[in-house]
Short mmCIF file of C-alpha atoms and ligand atoms in Angstrom, two decimals:
data_model
loop_
_atom_site.label_atom_id
_atom_site.label_comp_id
_atom_site.label_asym_id
_atom_site.label_seq_id
_atom_site.Cartn_x
_atom_site.Cartn_y
_atom_site.Cartn_z
CA MET A 14 0.00 0.00 0.00
CA ILE A 15 1.24 3.50 -0.80
CA VAL A 16 0.10 6.56 1.13
CA ILE A 17 0.58 9.57 -1.14
CA LEU A 18 0.83 12.83 0.79
CA LYS A 19 -0.32 16.23 -0.42
CA PRO A 20 2.44 18.17 -2.26
CA ASP A 21 5.05 19.80 0.00
CA MET A 22 3.91 17.79 3.01
CA GLY A 23 7.34 17.18 4.57
CA GLU A 24 8.92 16.46 7.95
CA LYS A 25 8.25 20.01 9.10
CA ASN A 26 4.48 19.68 8.84
CA PRO A 27 2.69 18.41 12.01
CA GLU A 28 0.33 16.38 9.80
CA TYR A 29 3.33 14.41 8.49
CA ARG A 30 4.27 13.31 12.00
CA GLN A 31 0.65 12.50 12.83
CA ILE A 32 0.36 10.25 9.78
CA LEU A 33 3.57 8.37 10.65
CA ASP A 34 2.47 8.04 14.31
CA PHE A 35 -0.88 6.69 13.18
CA LEU A 36 0.81 4.11 10.96
CA ALA A 37 3.37 3.18 13.64
CA HIS A 38 0.53 1.98 15.86
CA LYS A 39 -0.76 -0.48 13.26
CA PRO A 40 0.37 -4.06 14.01
CA ASN A 41 2.80 -5.81 11.62
CA ILE A 42 3.25 -2.78 9.39
CA LYS A 43 6.59 -1.28 8.43
CA THR A 44 6.88 2.10 6.72
CA ARG A 45 9.41 3.40 4.22
CA VAL A 46 9.31 7.03 3.12
CA HIS A 47 10.25 8.09 -0.40
CA GLN A 48 10.62 11.75 -1.34
CA GLU A 49 11.00 13.32 -4.78
CA ILE A 50 12.32 16.85 -4.43
CA GLY A 51 11.39 18.66 -7.62
CA ALA A 52 11.91 22.23 -8.79
CA GLN A 53 8.22 23.05 -8.22
CA GLN A 54 7.27 20.83 -5.30
CA THR A 55 8.24 17.95 -3.05
CA LEU A 56 6.25 14.75 -3.33
CA THR A 57 6.21 12.29 -0.45
CA GLU A 58 5.04 8.70 -0.58
CA ILE A 59 4.94 6.31 2.37
CA TYR A 60 5.28 2.65 1.45
CA LEU A 61 3.55 0.27 3.83
CA ILE A 62 4.92 -3.26 3.97
CA GLY A 63 3.47 -6.17 5.93
CA ASP A 64 -0.09 -7.00 6.86
CA THR A 65 -1.66 -4.27 4.72
CA ALA A 66 -4.80 -6.30 3.92
CA ALA A 67 -6.00 -5.49 7.45
CA LEU A 68 -5.73 -1.72 6.89
CA ASP A 69 -8.72 0.47 6.10
CA LYS A 70 -7.90 2.50 2.99
CA THR A 71 -10.61 5.13 3.57
CA GLU A 72 -9.55 5.63 7.18
CA ILE A 73 -6.00 6.48 6.09
CA GLU A 74 -7.34 8.65 3.27
CA SER A 75 -9.30 10.70 5.78
CA LEU A 76 -6.15 11.74 7.69
CA PRO A 77 -5.15 15.39 7.18
CA GLY A 78 -2.22 15.68 4.77
CA VAL A 79 -3.06 12.50 2.85
CA GLU A 80 -3.90 12.95 -0.80
CA ARG A 81 -4.59 9.36 -1.81
CA VAL A 82 -3.96 5.74 -0.88
CA VAL A 83 -3.12 3.16 -3.53
CA ARG A 84 -3.33 -0.57 -2.91
CA ILE A 85 -0.42 -2.11 -4.75
CA SER A 86 -0.13 -5.54 -6.24
CA GLU A 87 2.89 -7.64 -5.38
CA GLU A 88 4.53 -7.12 -8.76
CA TYR A 89 6.83 -4.16 -9.37
CA ARG A 90 5.83 -2.42 -6.17
CA VAL A 91 7.54 0.88 -6.89
CA LEU A 92 7.54 1.00 -10.69
CA GLY A 93 4.33 -0.89 -11.42
CA ARG A 94 0.97 0.52 -12.39
CA HIS A 95 -1.52 -0.35 -9.72
CA ARG A 96 -5.29 -0.17 -9.52
CA ASP A 97 -6.50 3.46 -9.13
CA ASP A 98 -2.90 4.52 -9.62
CA GLY A 99 -3.13 7.98 -11.11
CA ARG A 100 0.50 8.88 -10.43
CA ALA A 101 2.47 10.63 -13.13
CA THR A 102 5.06 8.74 -15.15
CA GLY A 103 8.65 9.75 -15.63
CA PHE A 104 10.92 12.52 -14.39
CA GLU A 105 12.92 15.55 -15.41
CA TYR A 106 16.72 15.58 -15.52
CA ASN A 107 18.98 18.49 -16.36
CA GLY A 108 16.08 20.29 -18.03
CA VAL A 109 15.03 17.33 -20.18
CA LYS A 110 11.70 15.59 -19.59
CA PHE A 111 11.40 11.80 -19.69
CA SER A 112 7.93 10.31 -19.50
CA GLN A 113 5.56 7.86 -21.13
CA ASP A 114 4.05 10.78 -23.05
CA ASN A 115 7.00 12.27 -24.91
CA LEU A 116 9.97 11.26 -27.03
CA ASN A 117 13.71 11.99 -26.90
CA VAL A 118 16.29 10.85 -29.44
CA PHE A 119 19.78 9.88 -28.23
CA ALA A 120 21.85 9.67 -31.40
CA GLY A 121 25.60 9.34 -30.92
CA LEU A 122 28.71 7.22 -30.93
CA CYS A 123 28.57 3.65 -29.73
CA ALA A 124 32.05 4.24 -28.32
CA VAL A 125 34.06 7.41 -27.80
CA ASP A 126 37.16 7.16 -29.99
CA ASN A 127 38.80 10.55 -30.52
CA PRO A 128 37.99 14.22 -29.89
CA GLU A 129 37.64 14.93 -33.60
CA HIS A 130 34.87 12.36 -34.12
CA VAL A 131 33.14 13.29 -30.88
CA GLU A 132 33.12 16.96 -31.86
CA MET A 133 31.82 16.19 -35.37
CA MET A 134 28.99 14.18 -33.82
CA LEU A 135 28.12 16.87 -31.28
CA LYS A 136 28.14 19.62 -33.87
CA ALA A 137 25.73 17.65 -36.07
CA LEU A 138 23.45 17.13 -33.08
CA ARG A 139 23.46 20.83 -32.18
CA ASP A 140 22.82 21.80 -35.80
CA ASN A 141 19.79 19.52 -35.74
CA GLY A 142 18.37 20.87 -32.47
CA GLN A 143 19.26 17.85 -30.33
CA LEU A 144 19.83 17.95 -26.55
CA CYS A 145 20.83 14.35 -25.92
CA THR A 146 23.41 11.87 -27.17
CA ARG A 147 24.98 8.50 -26.49
CA MET A 148 28.73 8.12 -25.90
CA GLY A 149 30.27 4.91 -24.57
CA ALA A 150 33.42 5.24 -22.47
CA TYR A 151 33.29 1.78 -20.89
CA LYS A 152 32.53 -0.94 -23.42
CA PRO A 153 31.63 -4.51 -22.43
CA ARG A 154 33.11 -6.62 -25.27
CA THR A 155 32.63 -10.26 -26.13
CA ASN A 156 36.31 -10.62 -27.05
CA PRO A 157 38.82 -9.68 -24.33
CA TYR A 158 41.27 -8.42 -26.98
CA SER A 159 38.76 -5.93 -28.48
CA PHE A 160 38.87 -2.21 -27.66
CA GLN A 161 37.37 -1.79 -24.17
CA GLY A 162 36.66 1.95 -24.30
CA HIS A 163 38.82 4.87 -23.18
CA GLY A 164 37.34 4.75 -19.67
CA LYS A 165 37.75 7.62 -17.26
CA ASP A 166 40.50 9.35 -19.27
CA CYS A 167 38.06 10.57 -21.91
CA LEU A 168 35.37 11.79 -19.51
CA PRO A 169 36.62 15.37 -18.90
CA TRP A 170 36.97 16.26 -22.57
CA VAL A 171 33.78 14.46 -23.60
CA PHE A 172 31.80 16.36 -20.93
CA GLU A 173 33.39 19.70 -21.81
CA LEU A 174 32.73 19.24 -25.52
CA ALA A 175 29.14 18.13 -24.86
CA GLY A 176 28.56 21.26 -22.77
CA ARG A 177 30.01 23.44 -25.52
CA TYR A 178 27.46 22.03 -28.00
CA GLY A 179 24.49 22.37 -25.65
CA ILE A 180 24.05 18.67 -24.91
CA LYS A 181 22.10 18.17 -21.68
CA VAL A 182 22.15 14.38 -21.29
CA ILE A 183 24.66 11.73 -22.40
CA ALA A 184 23.66 8.07 -22.15
CA MET A 185 26.82 6.30 -20.98
CA GLU A 186 27.15 2.66 -20.05
CA ILE A 187 28.83 1.57 -16.84
CA THR A 188 29.81 -2.00 -16.07
CA HIS A 189 31.25 -1.53 -12.58
CA ASP A 190 30.49 0.68 -9.58
CA SER A 191 33.91 2.35 -9.88
CA HIS A 192 32.68 3.78 -13.22
CA LEU A 193 29.84 5.54 -11.42
CA VAL A 194 32.33 7.21 -9.08
CA GLU A 195 34.58 8.19 -12.00
CA ILE A 196 31.66 9.77 -13.88
CA GLN A 197 30.47 11.65 -10.81
CA GLU A 198 33.99 12.93 -10.12
CA ALA A 199 34.54 14.01 -13.73
CA LEU A 200 31.17 15.80 -13.84
CA HIS A 201 32.02 17.56 -10.60
CA LYS A 202 35.57 18.52 -11.67
CA THR A 203 34.42 19.91 -15.01
CA GLY A 204 31.64 21.94 -13.35
CA LYS A 205 28.79 19.79 -14.74
CA PRO A 206 28.75 21.15 -18.29
CA THR A 207 26.34 18.33 -19.21
CA GLY A 208 24.41 15.49 -17.56
CA VAL A 209 24.77 11.70 -17.68
CA MET A 210 22.14 8.98 -17.86
CA LEU A 211 23.85 5.83 -16.61
CA GLN A 212 23.28 2.93 -18.95
CA ILE A 213 23.20 -0.61 -17.60
CA GLY A 214 23.71 -2.89 -20.56
CA THR A 215 21.97 -6.10 -21.47
CA ARG A 216 24.86 -8.16 -20.13
CA ASN A 217 24.47 -6.59 -16.70
CA THR A 218 20.68 -6.48 -16.37
CA GLN A 219 20.85 -9.00 -13.56
CA ASN A 220 24.07 -7.77 -11.95
CA PHE A 221 22.15 -7.21 -8.73
CA GLU A 222 25.00 -5.70 -6.74
CA LEU A 223 25.61 -3.11 -9.50
CA LEU A 224 21.86 -2.40 -9.62
CA LYS A 225 21.76 -1.83 -5.86
CA ILE A 226 24.71 0.57 -5.92
CA VAL A 227 23.36 2.52 -8.89
CA GLY A 228 19.91 2.57 -7.27
CA ARG A 229 21.31 4.06 -4.07
CA GLN A 230 22.45 7.22 -5.82
CA ARG A 231 19.72 9.57 -6.97
CA GLU A 232 21.81 12.18 -8.76
CA LEU A 233 21.92 10.42 -12.16
CA PRO A 234 19.02 8.73 -13.96
CA VAL A 235 19.41 5.22 -15.35
CA LEU A 236 18.70 3.54 -18.66
CA LEU A 237 18.29 -0.15 -17.91
CA LYS A 238 18.52 -2.38 -20.97
CA ARG A 239 16.40 -5.51 -21.07
CA GLY A 240 18.43 -8.69 -20.61
CA PHE A 241 18.80 -10.34 -24.02
CA GLY A 242 18.24 -13.88 -22.79
CA ILE A 243 15.82 -13.58 -19.88
CA THR A 244 12.09 -13.01 -19.56
CA LEU A 245 10.54 -9.58 -19.61
CA GLU A 246 9.39 -10.13 -16.04
CA GLU A 247 12.97 -10.79 -14.93
CA SER A 248 14.16 -7.61 -16.61
CA LEU A 249 11.36 -5.54 -15.07
CA ASN A 250 12.29 -6.95 -11.68
CA ALA A 251 15.85 -5.80 -12.34
CA ALA A 252 14.48 -2.28 -12.83
CA GLU A 253 12.58 -2.69 -9.57
CA TYR A 254 15.93 -3.39 -7.85
CA LEU A 255 17.07 0.11 -8.83
CA ALA A 256 13.80 1.66 -7.69
CA SER A 257 13.62 -0.24 -4.42
CA GLU A 258 16.99 1.24 -3.47
CA GLY A 259 15.66 4.76 -4.01
CA ASN A 260 16.32 5.80 -7.62
CA ARG A 261 13.13 5.81 -9.68
CA ASN A 262 14.43 7.90 -12.51
CA ILE A 263 14.62 4.91 -14.81
CA VAL A 264 14.06 4.43 -18.51
CA PHE A 265 13.57 0.84 -19.64
CA GLY A 266 15.38 -0.10 -22.85
CA LEU A 267 14.33 -2.69 -25.44
CA ARG A 268 17.27 -3.81 -27.62
CA GLY A 269 16.29 -7.11 -29.15
CA MET A 270 16.58 -10.67 -27.89
CA LYS A 271 19.39 -13.12 -28.52
CA THR A 272 18.03 -15.95 -30.65
CA ASN A 273 18.89 -17.14 -34.13
CA MET A 274 15.20 -16.80 -34.94
CA GLY A 275 15.92 -13.11 -35.42
CA ASP A 276 18.46 -13.72 -38.21
CA PRO A 277 19.56 -11.96 -40.33
CA HIS A 278 19.19 -9.22 -37.69
CA ARG A 279 21.73 -9.18 -34.87
CA ASN A 280 18.88 -9.74 -32.38
CA PHE A 281 15.18 -10.50 -32.57
CA VAL A 282 13.50 -7.10 -32.49
CA ASP A 283 11.16 -6.89 -29.50
CA PHE A 284 9.58 -3.46 -29.96
CA ALA A 285 6.10 -5.02 -29.83
CA HIS A 286 6.76 -4.91 -26.09
CA VAL A 287 6.80 -1.08 -25.94
CA PRO A 288 3.08 -0.85 -25.02
CA VAL A 289 3.40 -3.89 -22.73
CA VAL A 290 6.11 -2.26 -20.60
CA LYS A 291 4.05 0.94 -20.50
CA ARG A 292 1.03 -1.03 -19.29
CA LEU A 293 2.90 -2.95 -16.60
CA THR A 294 5.03 -0.08 -15.28
CA ARG A 295 5.26 3.71 -15.21
CA MET A 296 8.71 3.77 -16.84
CA PRO A 297 9.36 5.61 -20.10
CA VAL A 298 10.41 3.05 -22.72
CA CYS A 299 13.48 3.30 -24.94
CA ILE A 300 14.15 1.38 -28.14
CA ASP A 301 17.63 0.69 -29.47
CA PRO A 302 17.27 -0.08 -33.18
CA SER A 303 21.06 -0.22 -33.74
CA HIS A 304 21.84 -3.06 -31.34
CA SER A 305 18.64 -4.85 -32.38
CA VAL A 306 19.28 -4.85 -36.11
CA GLY A 307 23.08 -4.57 -36.17
CA THR A 308 23.47 -3.90 -39.90
CA ARG A 309 22.91 -1.19 -42.52
CA ASP A 310 20.82 -3.53 -44.68
CA ARG A 311 18.25 -1.76 -46.78
CA ALA A 312 14.80 -2.95 -47.82
CA PRO A 313 13.67 -2.72 -51.46
CA ASP A 314 11.58 0.35 -50.58
CA GLY A 315 14.82 2.26 -49.96
CA MET A 316 14.63 2.35 -46.18
CA LEU A 317 17.24 0.85 -43.85
CA ASP A 318 16.03 -1.96 -41.58
CA ILE A 319 17.18 0.31 -38.71
CA SER A 320 14.76 3.01 -39.90
CA HIS A 321 11.94 0.50 -40.30
CA VAL A 322 12.25 -0.88 -36.77
CA THR A 323 12.71 2.61 -35.31
CA ALA A 324 9.43 3.66 -36.90
CA GLN A 325 7.77 0.48 -35.61
CA GLY A 326 8.87 1.26 -32.05
CA VAL A 327 7.96 4.94 -32.23
CA ILE A 328 4.52 4.29 -33.76
CA ALA A 329 3.92 1.92 -30.84
CA GLY A 330 4.63 4.75 -28.39
CA ALA A 331 8.36 4.54 -27.57
CA ASN A 332 9.66 7.44 -25.46
CA MET A 333 13.35 7.33 -26.30
CA VAL A 334 15.43 6.20 -29.27
CA LEU A 335 19.05 5.23 -28.65
CA VAL A 336 20.83 5.02 -31.97
CA ASP A 337 24.41 4.64 -33.21
CA PHE A 338 25.86 7.26 -35.57
CA HIS A 339 29.46 7.82 -36.61
CA PRO A 340 31.14 10.42 -38.83
CA VAL A 341 33.41 7.77 -40.39
CA PRO A 342 31.94 4.31 -39.60
CA THR A 343 34.89 2.50 -41.21
CA LYS A 344 37.10 4.07 -38.53
CA ALA A 345 34.71 3.39 -35.60
CA LEU A 346 36.36 1.26 -32.92
CA VAL A 347 33.06 -0.44 -31.99
CA ASP A 348 29.95 -1.30 -34.04
CA GLY A 349 30.87 0.64 -37.20
CA PRO A 350 28.76 -1.64 -39.47
CA GLN A 351 25.51 -0.55 -37.77
CA ALA A 352 26.30 3.17 -37.47
CA LEU A 353 24.29 5.72 -39.41
CA LEU A 354 26.12 8.60 -41.13
CA LEU A 355 25.98 12.21 -40.00
CA GLU A 356 24.40 13.21 -43.31
CA GLU A 357 21.58 10.77 -42.46
CA LEU A 358 20.79 12.52 -39.15
CA PRO A 359 18.24 15.12 -40.43
CA TYR A 360 16.54 12.40 -42.51
CA PHE A 361 16.46 10.02 -39.52
CA LEU A 362 14.98 12.70 -37.22
CA GLU A 363 12.29 13.58 -39.76
CA ASP A 364 11.40 9.92 -40.20
CA VAL A 365 11.08 9.59 -36.39
CA ALA A 366 8.87 12.71 -36.30
CA ILE A 367 6.55 11.21 -38.93
CA ALA A 368 6.20 8.01 -36.88
CA ARG A 369 5.63 10.02 -33.68
CA GLU A 370 2.92 12.09 -35.31
CA ALA A 371 1.25 8.91 -36.50
CA TYR A 372 1.42 7.52 -32.93
CA GLU A 373 -0.18 10.68 -31.54
CA LYS A 374 -2.98 10.49 -34.11
CA ARG A 375 -3.56 6.80 -33.30
CA ARG A 376 -3.67 7.62 -29.57
CA GLU A 377 -6.26 10.34 -30.22
CA LEU A 378 -8.32 7.96 -32.33
CA ALA A 379 -8.29 5.34 -29.57
CA ARG A 380 -9.24 7.89 -26.90
CA ASN A 381 -12.19 9.16 -28.93
CA PHE A 382 -13.33 5.61 -29.59
CA LEU A 383 -13.20 4.73 -25.89
CA LYS A 384 -15.05 7.93 -24.90
CA LYS A 385 -18.00 6.95 -27.08
CA LYS A 386 -18.29 3.46 -25.58
C1 PEP B 18 25.33 -0.22 -26.15
O1 PEP B 18 24.26 0.42 -26.15
O2 PEP B 18 26.41 0.28 -26.45
C2 PEP B 18 25.31 -1.64 -25.79
C3 PEP B 18 26.41 -2.34 -25.60
O3 PEP B 18 24.07 -2.12 -25.70
P1 PEP B 18 23.53 -3.53 -25.16
O4 PEP B 18 23.86 -3.58 -23.72
O5 PEP B 18 22.06 -3.44 -25.44
O6 PEP B 18 24.22 -4.58 -25.99
MN1 MN B 19 27.45 -1.00 -29.60
#
């Protein structure tokens, strides 16, 4: 059960203490307080764990300072959608909004290679009105002899360049908790010219200790990729690990599933699950067409498979697109064969906008249909 307090109802309000005292007297009930301190207001939720079936919802709702009480199902306690759950989805980070109702594109390099390529990428993004990018500094590679990313050494110049080109959020994968510390230190030392969304990759979806550590910090939001060989439920529970530790600023990423059934794509594209994740949880949903498809193959209609699956995800309501670009893909140190070219960026963005507009029209159509029923 979640007791949602009225906005700005914090420790200083006498009603807050009264509510906690009231709940403390209930047998076999433990409370856990979660606060979201936003620019406009502070939202407080009290999670009740234990014998909640015995509690009277309306009695708690009648307490001064209580806005609403939601009975939660066992699944995805923090991130799930529950009955009568009218809570908003998503969050804002560094001036960029992430929710189930909007869309952000994160086009960028799979892996940071050199300042020249990073700057070319950032300039193209700025020239096309973009605020977000992807830049890998720590790369989990199948082959131990492959390039592993420049690591912490590249962080200061990547952050400074990103700030210079007006980038607000960089999606950056981490594979170890030391990477989190290195990113935080580099952001701090450079005066936070940009922001970072920590990416937990498909190979680490169930690295529970990493999830707990990342979940304990609330400064940086997290993009959690779905595990490529586990069930959707297992991946959503991994997201719940982050949230249960305190960080709910999570975007859930679909990136294709590992099975030869998906051939000739690198992975079996799973973007049909965009609306499913939105129904089960309140997380914004990201699609990664590059790591799903893995090639620049083109259909007879002239469109790349990457563009086709991007449109499929966006028309199904995706909220974020993570996509590989590179100024000179033949020189990319990781995933060159799937990278789009800078000259394709305006085309790609327009194609995404067409699919988004179609999604919004379809949503309107569905709403009008349901109103009439
Ligand atoms: C990536 O986005 O660079 C990446 C390695 O993705 P995934 O974890 O989905 O393979
Ligand atoms: Mn990659």
